[in-house]
Amino acid sequence: MQNLFAIVFFLMTSLGFSQEKQLDLKFIGTEKIKPDTFVGKDAYANTYSITQNEFRKENPQKKYVYRSLPLGKIHSVDLQNPLQIVLFYKIMNSVVLLDSQLNETFKINFSESNPELLPQQIGLASQNRLWLFDLATQKLGLYDFQKQVFNPITVIFEHPILFSQSDYNYFYWVDDQHKLFACNLFGKINFLGEVPNFDSMQIISSKEILLKKGSILTLWDWEKQTSQIVPIPEKSFQSFYYKEQILSIFTDNEIRNYKLILP
């Protein structure tokens, strides 16, 4: 493991990145769970996962389940609002919105309502709208799911999207050049910097990202261009999720939770 950290350090410094001291973690506890995909947690200690294409919300007292066989595989989940969860079924060109008990509140079949659209990325925006990147036009826009109207707000994207994440006011993405951008509700795009190579990532603040590469988890500050290794003890893990200072690490048979206070 020491040799592996040394290699990571060498690669970062050779690329012009600076390395700060490691972050401190405090172990909280373990959840025994074996889903196909760990999605994340919310501020109320609910765990979200996907097992056999069944979306689940669990806590020690209750378990909620949503499943739609006709829609097939869940491609992505937007958890930013636990009261309005967004499931994207990419193959079937559909989106489902769920309430806190995983009751279906809204369903969109773009093949029927807007057949000209080919949604590639979906996220929850403000005022009954969704962020939607349309593959057909290569443009990002806002989709009013009550009026069923799509409003493109950007020019054509020059490079494919490797990763995207959104909140009510911004849509973030990393392209195939590893460049990070943010677009606001009015279509203004800002270049935020370059991102090191990663397997998965999560934007956790206005300037910081958690990056997973192999078995290494790092905190990347795109303003300072610095990287700090998160010293998790797990030798391997499948995924992670950070919310409200809680870092959840999903291994092959459990979720290990840590307190992580960012500098």
Short mmCIF file of N, CA, C and O in Angstrom, two decimals, residues 41 43-44 56 71 119-120 139 149 158 171 191 237:
data_model
loop_
_atom_site.label_atom_id
_atom_site.label_comp_id
_atom_site.label_asym_id
_atom_site.label_seq_id
_atom_site.Cartn_x
_atom_site.Cartn_y
_atom_site.Cartn_z
N LYS A 41 -26.81 8.19 0.21
CA LYS A 41 -27.54 8.38 1.46
C LYS A 41 -28.05 9.81 1.52
O LYS A 41 -27.56 10.68 0.81
N ALA A 43 -29.65 13.08 4.33
CA ALA A 43 -29.34 13.66 5.63
C ALA A 43 -30.10 12.98 6.77
O ALA A 43 -29.81 13.23 7.94
N TYR A 44 -31.06 12.11 6.43
CA TYR A 44 -31.87 11.43 7.44
C TYR A 44 -31.46 9.97 7.61
O TYR A 44 -32.22 9.16 8.14
N ARG A 56 -34.44 1.08 -4.14
CA ARG A 56 -34.79 0.88 -2.73
C ARG A 56 -34.34 2.05 -1.86
O ARG A 56 -33.27 2.62 -2.08
N LEU A 71 -39.99 -0.31 -17.97
CA LEU A 71 -38.96 0.70 -18.26
C LEU A 71 -37.55 0.13 -18.29
O LEU A 71 -36.61 0.81 -18.70
N PRO A 119 -32.53 12.14 -24.79
CA PRO A 119 -31.84 12.54 -23.55
C PRO A 119 -30.64 11.64 -23.27
O PRO A 119 -30.73 10.42 -23.34
N GLN A 120 -29.53 12.29 -22.96
CA GLN A 120 -28.30 11.57 -22.63
C GLN A 120 -27.93 11.74 -21.16
O GLN A 120 -27.39 10.84 -20.54
N LYS A 139 -26.99 19.65 -27.46
CA LYS A 139 -27.18 20.87 -26.67
C LYS A 139 -27.75 20.54 -25.30
O LYS A 139 -28.50 19.57 -25.12
N VAL A 149 -42.11 20.79 -22.46
CA VAL A 149 -41.42 21.66 -23.41
C VAL A 149 -39.93 21.68 -23.10
O VAL A 149 -39.53 21.83 -21.93
N GLU A 158 -18.79 20.58 -28.08
CA GLU A 158 -17.74 20.13 -28.99
C GLU A 158 -17.21 18.75 -28.64
O GLU A 158 -16.69 18.05 -29.52
N PHE A 171 -25.51 22.99 -13.92
CA PHE A 171 -25.22 21.68 -14.51
C PHE A 171 -23.71 21.62 -14.72
O PHE A 171 -23.14 22.48 -15.39
N PHE A 191 -15.62 27.68 -17.58
CA PHE A 191 -14.61 26.63 -17.50
C PHE A 191 -14.00 26.67 -16.10
O PHE A 191 -13.51 27.70 -15.65
N PHE A 237 -12.80 -1.06 -3.08
CA PHE A 237 -14.20 -0.70 -2.88
C PHE A 237 -14.83 -0.40 -4.22
O PHE A 237 -14.14 -0.07 -5.19
#
